[in-house]
Amino acid sequence: MLDVVSLRVSFAVVAVTLLALFYFVAYRSTRSAYAGWWCVALGAFLAGSAAYLLDGTSQQWWGNPLGNVCIVAGAASVWAGARAVSGLRVSWLAVAASLVVLLVASALDHPGRNDWSGGPFFLGLMTVYLALAATELHRAWRRLPAPGPRARVYRPILRSLTLMCTGVAAFYLARFVAFLAVGQDGRLFDVFLGSQVTTLVTTVMLATVSFSMTALSYADDTIDLRARATRDGLTGLLNRDELMQQLAQRWNAHRRRAVHGVVVMADLDHFKRVNDVHGHAAGDFALQMFAAACRSALGPEDLAGRVGGEEFVLYLDRADLDDARQAVEQVSSMLQHGSLPDGTVLPTVSYGLTVARRGDDPDVAIGRADRALYVAKSEGRDRVAVADGDEKAPAAPRPPTIAP
């Protein structure tokens, strides 16, 4: 088996390589908080490994305590990175206090001749911080939304990170217990849980977490690019292409139902006047307010997309006309209670409704809703019109809304 010095030199080379690759390939392209903390962790592990190389020399008295502090700071940075995945922060005052306690304990434990000065504190803190990191990653994994693009990408990455941190935390817990039970010279600790095995385990952890963090960083970029490609840049609603694609998927999913939802065509009344009188910024604000009202009024399975300047298409999944009327009335009510930045009331909205039937084509249904919208506008605007014959359509069962 390789001696400890050779393993630590190899570990340092791996850490330097991973730090350089991760910083220039992953962190600089995303600037994400968790990627930044992983860079800090790699740097701290590298510094700690370098300090441990002074063991057996006349400088061991300060190199050993410094190495302990750097390695534990690296573990604390892993915890910080795990919390950053969920947008959370750590209490660095508590971390700094733990590092001071470790430094004092190591300095008072004869570091010049004791390779394991401050050993119980070092092993205990490593166990705690790695366990905290595993807990945060598990929580981030469990907090992911219902199945969707983000969950599909994030879940396997967070699962692998959780398992890795859990495994290393368990390893350090075993070291901590063995150190207290048999001491640093005991065969159990020295052969199976000593510095050589630990260096190998830590090297594997660095490589695994670095690749997982890189994948997580690129997942953020991929999701962001997809959002830009499928969402309207002003309102955040679906753009026309994505809306039609998702409508086609819903049609296929409900192809055996006689009636499987309601298509709504919506148009902001006298929108050109808003732009001409109040400016395009006010018009943009009105569109954003309408989009926000739609997101609030519609259910998680419903769709909303912007298909023109002030024209929108809504699809209420497994809804009937009463459900649709209630939803659009809620949208209009929200707009009535809002105003433009200068205090002027927001424009009203006209709606055309049609039921989505088995055998329909999405374009055909949208055409019917558009004709109903024309009727609503011709009758004075700020009202709801239903396509011819749809009032007699059978109702589709809509699942009950579960209160949070």
Coordinates of C-alpha atoms in Angstrom, one line a residue:
M1 CA 0.0 0.0 0.0
L2 CA 1.2 3.5 -0.8
D3 CA 2.5 5.6 2.2
V4 CA 0.5 8.5 3.6
V5 CA 2.8 11.1 2.1
S6 CA 2.4 9.7 -1.5
L7 CA -1.3 9.5 -1.1
R8 CA -1.6 13.1 0.2
V9 CA 0.5 14.3 -2.7
S10 CA -1.7 12.4 -5.1
F11 CA -4.8 13.9 -3.4
A12 CA -3.3 17.4 -3.7
V13 CA -2.8 16.9 -7.5
V14 CA -6.3 15.6 -7.9
A15 CA -7.7 18.5 -5.9
V16 CA -5.7 21.1 -7.9
T17 CA -6.9 19.5 -11.2
L18 CA -10.6 19.4 -10.1
L19 CA -10.4 23.0 -8.7
A20 CA -9.0 24.3 -12.0
L21 CA -11.5 22.3 -14.2
F22 CA -14.5 23.1 -12.0
Y23 CA -13.7 26.8 -11.7
F24 CA -13.1 27.4 -15.4
V25 CA -15.6 25.0 -16.8
A26 CA -18.6 25.1 -14.4
Y27 CA -18.4 28.1 -12.0
R28 CA -17.3 30.8 -14.5
S29 CA -20.2 29.9 -16.8
T30 CA -22.9 29.8 -14.2
R31 CA -21.7 31.9 -11.2
S32 CA -24.1 29.8 -9.0
A33 CA -23.7 30.0 -5.3
Y34 CA -23.4 26.3 -4.7
A35 CA -20.7 26.1 -7.4
G36 CA -18.8 28.9 -5.7
W37 CA -18.9 27.1 -2.4
W38 CA -17.7 23.9 -3.9
C39 CA -14.7 25.9 -5.3
V40 CA -14.0 27.1 -1.8
A41 CA -14.3 23.5 -0.4
L42 CA -11.8 22.2 -3.0
G43 CA -9.4 25.0 -2.1
A44 CA -9.8 24.3 1.6
F45 CA -9.2 20.6 1.2
L46 CA -6.2 21.4 -1.0
A47 CA -4.7 23.7 1.7
G48 CA -5.4 21.2 4.4
S49 CA -3.7 18.4 2.5
A50 CA -0.7 20.6 1.9
A51 CA -0.5 21.5 5.6
Y52 CA -0.5 17.8 6.5
L53 CA 2.6 17.3 4.4
L54 CA 4.5 19.0 7.2
D55 CA 3.8 16.1 9.5
G56 CA 7.1 14.6 10.6
T57 CA 9.0 17.8 10.1
S58 CA 10.0 20.6 12.5
Q59 CA 7.0 22.6 11.3
Q60 CA 4.4 20.0 12.3
W61 CA 3.5 22.0 15.4
W62 CA 1.6 24.6 13.3
G63 CA 1.0 22.5 10.1
N64 CA -1.2 19.9 11.9
P65 CA -3.6 22.4 13.5
L66 CA -3.8 24.4 10.3
G67 CA -4.5 21.3 8.3
N68 CA -7.3 20.3 10.7
V69 CA -8.9 23.7 10.4
C70 CA -8.7 23.8 6.6
I71 CA -10.2 20.3 6.1
V72 CA -13.1 21.1 8.5
A73 CA -13.6 24.5 6.8
G74 CA -13.8 22.5 3.5
A75 CA -16.6 20.3 5.0
A76 CA -18.4 23.4 6.2
S77 CA -18.2 24.8 2.7
V78 CA -19.8 21.6 1.4
W79 CA -22.6 22.2 3.8
A80 CA -22.9 25.8 2.6
G81 CA -23.0 24.6 -1.0
A82 CA -25.7 22.1 -0.1
R83 CA -27.8 24.8 1.5
A84 CA -27.2 27.1 -1.5
V85 CA -28.9 24.6 -3.8
S86 CA -32.1 25.6 -2.0
G87 CA -31.2 29.3 -1.8
L88 CA -30.3 29.1 1.9
R89 CA -27.3 30.4 3.9
V90 CA -25.4 29.0 6.8
S91 CA -24.5 30.7 10.1
W92 CA -20.9 31.5 9.6
L93 CA -20.6 32.8 13.2
A94 CA -21.3 29.2 14.5
V95 CA -18.9 27.8 11.9
A96 CA -16.1 30.2 12.9
A97 CA -16.7 29.4 16.6
S98 CA -16.3 25.7 15.8
L99 CA -13.1 26.3 13.9
V100 CA -11.7 28.3 16.7
V101 CA -12.5 25.6 19.2
L102 CA -10.8 23.0 16.9
L103 CA -7.7 25.2 16.5
V104 CA -7.3 25.7 20.2
A105 CA -7.9 21.9 20.9
S106 CA -5.3 21.0 18.3
A107 CA -2.8 23.5 19.6
L108 CA -3.1 22.3 23.1
D109 CA -2.8 18.6 22.2
H110 CA 1.0 18.6 21.6
P111 CA 0.8 19.1 17.8
G112 CA 4.6 19.0 17.4
R113 CA 4.8 15.3 18.3
N114 CA 1.1 14.2 18.1
D115 CA -0.1 13.6 14.5
W116 CA -3.6 13.4 15.8
S117 CA -3.7 16.5 17.9
G118 CA -7.3 17.6 18.4
G119 CA -8.4 14.3 16.8
P120 CA -11.8 13.9 18.5
F121 CA -12.8 17.5 17.7
F122 CA -11.6 17.1 14.1
L123 CA -13.5 13.8 13.5
G124 CA -16.6 15.0 15.3
L125 CA -16.9 18.3 13.3
M126 CA -16.2 16.4 10.0
T127 CA -19.1 14.0 10.9
V128 CA -21.4 16.9 11.8
Y129 CA -20.8 19.1 8.7
L130 CA -21.0 16.2 6.2
A131 CA -24.2 14.9 7.9
L132 CA -25.6 18.4 7.7
A133 CA -24.7 18.6 4.0
A134 CA -26.4 15.2 3.4
T135 CA -29.5 16.4 5.2
E136 CA -29.7 19.6 3.2
L137 CA -29.3 17.8 -0.1
H138 CA -32.0 15.3 0.9
R139 CA -34.3 18.2 1.8
A140 CA -33.6 19.9 -1.6
W141 CA -34.4 16.6 -3.3
R142 CA -37.6 16.2 -1.4
R143 CA -38.7 19.8 -2.0
L144 CA -38.5 19.4 -5.8
P145 CA -41.9 20.2 -7.5
A146 CA -44.2 17.6 -9.0
P147 CA -42.7 15.8 -12.0
G148 CA -41.5 18.3 -14.6
P149 CA -38.4 19.3 -16.4
R150 CA -36.6 20.6 -13.3
A151 CA -37.5 17.5 -11.2
R152 CA -36.4 15.1 -14.0
V153 CA -33.0 16.8 -14.2
Y154 CA -32.3 17.6 -10.6
R155 CA -33.6 14.5 -8.8
P156 CA -30.9 12.0 -9.9
I157 CA -28.1 14.5 -9.4
L158 CA -29.3 15.4 -5.9
R159 CA -29.8 11.8 -5.1
S160 CA -26.2 10.9 -5.9
L161 CA -24.9 13.9 -3.9
T162 CA -27.0 12.9 -1.0
L163 CA -25.8 9.3 -1.0
M164 CA -22.1 10.4 -1.4
C165 CA -22.3 12.8 1.6
T166 CA -24.2 10.3 3.7
G167 CA -21.6 7.6 3.0
V168 CA -18.6 9.9 3.8
A169 CA -20.4 11.2 6.9
A170 CA -21.0 7.6 8.1
F171 CA -17.3 6.9 7.4
Y172 CA -16.2 9.8 9.6
L173 CA -18.7 8.7 12.3
A174 CA -17.1 5.3 12.3
R175 CA -13.6 7.0 12.6
F176 CA -14.8 9.1 15.5
V177 CA -16.2 6.1 17.4
A178 CA -13.2 4.0 16.7
F179 CA -10.8 6.8 17.7
L180 CA -12.6 7.1 21.1
A181 CA -12.8 3.4 21.6
V182 CA -9.3 2.1 20.6
G183 CA -7.3 5.3 20.1
Q184 CA -5.2 6.3 17.1
D185 CA -2.8 3.4 17.5
G186 CA -5.5 0.7 17.6
R187 CA -5.5 -1.8 14.7
L188 CA -9.1 -1.2 13.9
F189 CA -8.5 2.6 13.5
D190 CA -5.0 2.5 12.0
V191 CA -5.7 -0.2 9.3
F192 CA -9.3 0.3 8.3
L193 CA -10.0 3.9 9.2
G194 CA -6.6 5.6 9.2
S195 CA -5.2 8.4 7.0
Q196 CA -4.5 6.1 4.0
V197 CA -8.0 4.9 3.7
T198 CA -9.4 8.3 4.4
T199 CA -7.3 10.0 1.7
L200 CA -8.6 7.5 -0.9
V201 CA -12.2 7.9 0.3
T202 CA -11.9 11.7 0.2
T203 CA -10.4 11.6 -3.3
V204 CA -13.3 9.6 -4.6
M205 CA -15.7 12.0 -2.9
L206 CA -14.0 15.0 -4.5
A207 CA -14.2 13.5 -8.0
T208 CA -17.9 12.4 -7.6
V209 CA -19.1 15.6 -6.1
S210 CA -17.2 17.7 -8.7
F211 CA -18.8 15.9 -11.6
S212 CA -22.2 16.0 -9.9
M213 CA -21.9 19.8 -9.2
T214 CA -20.8 20.3 -12.8
A215 CA -23.9 18.4 -14.0
L216 CA -26.1 20.5 -11.6
S217 CA -24.6 23.7 -13.0
Y218 CA -25.2 22.7 -16.6
A219 CA -28.8 21.6 -15.6
D220 CA -29.5 25.1 -14.5
D221 CA -28.3 26.4 -17.9
T222 CA -30.3 23.8 -19.8
I223 CA -33.5 24.6 -17.8
D224 CA -32.9 28.3 -18.3
L225 CA -32.4 27.9 -22.1
R226 CA -35.5 25.8 -22.3
A227 CA -37.5 28.4 -20.4
R228 CA -36.3 31.1 -22.9
A229 CA -37.2 28.9 -25.8
T230 CA -40.7 28.0 -24.6
R231 CA -41.8 31.1 -22.7
D232 CA -42.9 34.6 -23.8
G233 CA -40.1 36.9 -22.7
L234 CA -42.5 39.7 -21.4
T235 CA -45.2 37.7 -19.6
G236 CA -43.5 34.4 -18.7
L237 CA -46.5 32.5 -20.2
L238 CA -46.0 29.9 -22.9
N239 CA -45.2 31.1 -26.3
R240 CA -47.4 30.1 -29.3
D241 CA -45.3 27.1 -30.4
E242 CA -45.0 25.6 -26.9
L243 CA -48.6 26.2 -26.2
M244 CA -49.7 24.3 -29.4
Q245 CA -47.4 21.5 -28.6
Q246 CA -48.7 21.1 -25.1
L247 CA -52.3 21.4 -26.3
A248 CA -51.7 18.6 -28.8
Q249 CA -50.3 16.4 -25.9
R250 CA -53.4 17.1 -23.8
W251 CA -55.7 16.3 -26.8
N252 CA -53.9 12.9 -27.1
A253 CA -54.1 12.3 -23.3
H254 CA -57.9 12.9 -23.3
R255 CA -58.7 11.3 -26.7
R256 CA -61.2 8.9 -25.1
R257 CA -63.2 11.6 -23.3
A258 CA -66.3 13.1 -24.9
V259 CA -65.4 16.6 -23.5
H260 CA -62.0 17.1 -21.9
G261 CA -61.7 20.8 -21.2
V262 CA -62.4 24.4 -22.2
V263 CA -60.4 26.6 -24.6
V264 CA -60.5 30.3 -23.9
M265 CA -59.4 33.1 -26.2
A266 CA -58.8 36.4 -24.3
D267 CA -58.0 39.9 -25.6
L268 CA -57.3 43.0 -23.7
D269 CA -59.8 45.7 -24.6
H270 CA -58.7 49.0 -26.2
F271 CA -55.1 47.9 -25.7
K272 CA -53.8 50.2 -28.5
R273 CA -55.2 53.2 -26.5
V274 CA -53.2 52.2 -23.5
N275 CA -50.0 52.2 -25.6
D276 CA -50.9 55.5 -27.3
V277 CA -52.0 57.4 -24.2
H278 CA -49.8 55.9 -21.4
G279 CA -46.8 54.6 -23.4
H280 CA -45.5 51.1 -24.3
A281 CA -44.1 50.6 -20.8
A282 CA -47.6 50.9 -19.4
G283 CA -48.9 48.5 -22.1
D284 CA -46.2 46.0 -21.1
F285 CA -47.2 46.4 -17.4
A286 CA -50.8 45.6 -18.3
L287 CA -49.8 42.5 -20.1
Q288 CA -47.7 41.3 -17.2
M289 CA -50.6 42.0 -14.7
F290 CA -52.9 39.9 -16.9
A291 CA -50.4 37.1 -17.0
A292 CA -50.0 37.2 -13.2
A293 CA -53.8 37.1 -12.8
C294 CA -53.9 34.0 -15.0
R295 CA -51.2 32.2 -13.0
S296 CA -53.2 32.9 -9.8
A297 CA -56.6 31.9 -11.2
L298 CA -55.7 28.8 -13.2
G299 CA -54.9 25.4 -11.8
P300 CA -51.6 23.5 -11.9
E301 CA -52.8 21.4 -14.9
D302 CA -54.1 24.4 -16.9
L303 CA -52.2 26.1 -19.7
A304 CA -51.9 29.8 -20.6
G305 CA -50.0 31.2 -23.5
R306 CA -49.5 34.5 -25.4
V307 CA -50.3 34.1 -29.1
G308 CA -50.3 37.7 -30.2
G309 CA -49.7 41.3 -29.0
E310 CA -52.6 41.4 -26.5
E311 CA -54.1 38.0 -27.3
F312 CA -53.9 35.0 -25.1
V313 CA -55.1 31.4 -25.2
L314 CA -56.0 29.6 -22.0
Y315 CA -56.8 25.9 -21.7
L316 CA -58.6 24.6 -18.6
D317 CA -58.0 20.9 -18.3
R318 CA -61.0 18.7 -17.5
A319 CA -63.2 21.8 -16.9
D320 CA -66.7 22.7 -17.9
L321 CA -68.1 26.1 -19.0
D322 CA -69.0 27.0 -15.4
D323 CA -65.4 26.4 -14.3
A324 CA -64.1 28.5 -17.1
R325 CA -66.5 31.4 -16.4
Q326 CA -65.4 31.4 -12.8
A327 CA -61.7 31.4 -13.7
V328 CA -61.9 34.3 -16.2
E329 CA -64.2 36.3 -13.9
Q330 CA -61.5 35.9 -11.2
V331 CA -58.9 37.1 -13.7
S332 CA -61.0 40.2 -14.6
S333 CA -61.7 40.9 -10.9
M334 CA -57.9 40.9 -10.1
L335 CA -57.4 43.4 -13.0
Q336 CA -60.2 45.7 -11.7
H337 CA -58.5 45.9 -8.4
G338 CA -55.2 46.8 -10.0
S339 CA -53.9 49.9 -11.8
L340 CA -51.2 51.2 -14.2
P341 CA -48.1 52.8 -12.6
D342 CA -49.7 56.2 -13.0
G343 CA -52.9 55.1 -11.2
T344 CA -55.1 54.6 -14.3
V345 CA -57.3 51.5 -14.2
L346 CA -56.1 48.5 -16.1
P347 CA -57.9 47.6 -19.4
T348 CA -60.8 45.2 -19.3
V349 CA -60.7 41.8 -21.0
S350 CA -63.1 40.1 -23.5
Y351 CA -63.2 36.3 -23.6
G352 CA -64.4 33.7 -26.1
L353 CA -65.1 30.1 -24.7
T354 CA -65.5 26.8 -26.4
V355 CA -65.5 23.2 -25.1
A356 CA -62.7 20.9 -26.3
R357 CA -64.4 17.8 -27.7
R358 CA -63.1 14.4 -28.7
G359 CA -62.0 14.5 -32.3
D360 CA -61.3 18.2 -32.2
D361 CA -58.1 19.7 -33.5
P362 CA -56.5 22.3 -31.3
D363 CA -56.5 24.8 -34.2
V364 CA -60.2 24.2 -34.8
A365 CA -61.0 24.7 -31.1
I366 CA -59.0 27.9 -31.0
G367 CA -60.8 29.1 -34.1
R368 CA -64.2 28.5 -32.4
A369 CA -63.0 30.4 -29.3
D370 CA -61.7 33.2 -31.5
R371 CA -65.1 33.6 -33.2
A372 CA -66.8 33.6 -29.8
L373 CA -64.3 36.3 -28.7
Y374 CA -65.4 38.4 -31.8
V375 CA -68.9 38.1 -30.6
A376 CA -67.9 39.3 -27.1
K377 CA -66.2 42.4 -28.6
S378 CA -69.0 43.2 -31.0
E379 CA -71.5 43.1 -28.0
G380 CA -69.6 45.8 -26.1
R381 CA -66.4 44.1 -24.8
D382 CA -65.6 43.3 -21.1
R383 CA -67.7 40.1 -21.3
V384 CA -67.7 36.4 -21.9
A385 CA -69.2 34.8 -25.0
V386 CA -69.6 31.1 -25.6
A387 CA -69.2 29.4 -29.0
D388 CA -72.4 28.3 -30.8
G389 CA -73.8 25.0 -29.5
D390 CA -71.3 24.7 -26.6
E391 CA -73.9 25.6 -23.9
K392 CA -75.5 22.2 -24.5
A393 CA -72.2 20.3 -24.3
P394 CA -71.9 17.7 -21.5
A395 CA -69.9 18.7 -18.5
A396 CA -66.4 17.2 -18.0
P397 CA -65.5 16.1 -14.4
R398 CA -62.9 18.4 -12.9
P399 CA -60.8 17.1 -10.0
P400 CA -61.5 19.0 -6.7
T401 CA -59.0 21.6 -5.6
I402 CA -57.2 20.6 -2.5
A403 CA -56.6 23.5 -0.1
P404 CA -53.0 23.9 1.0

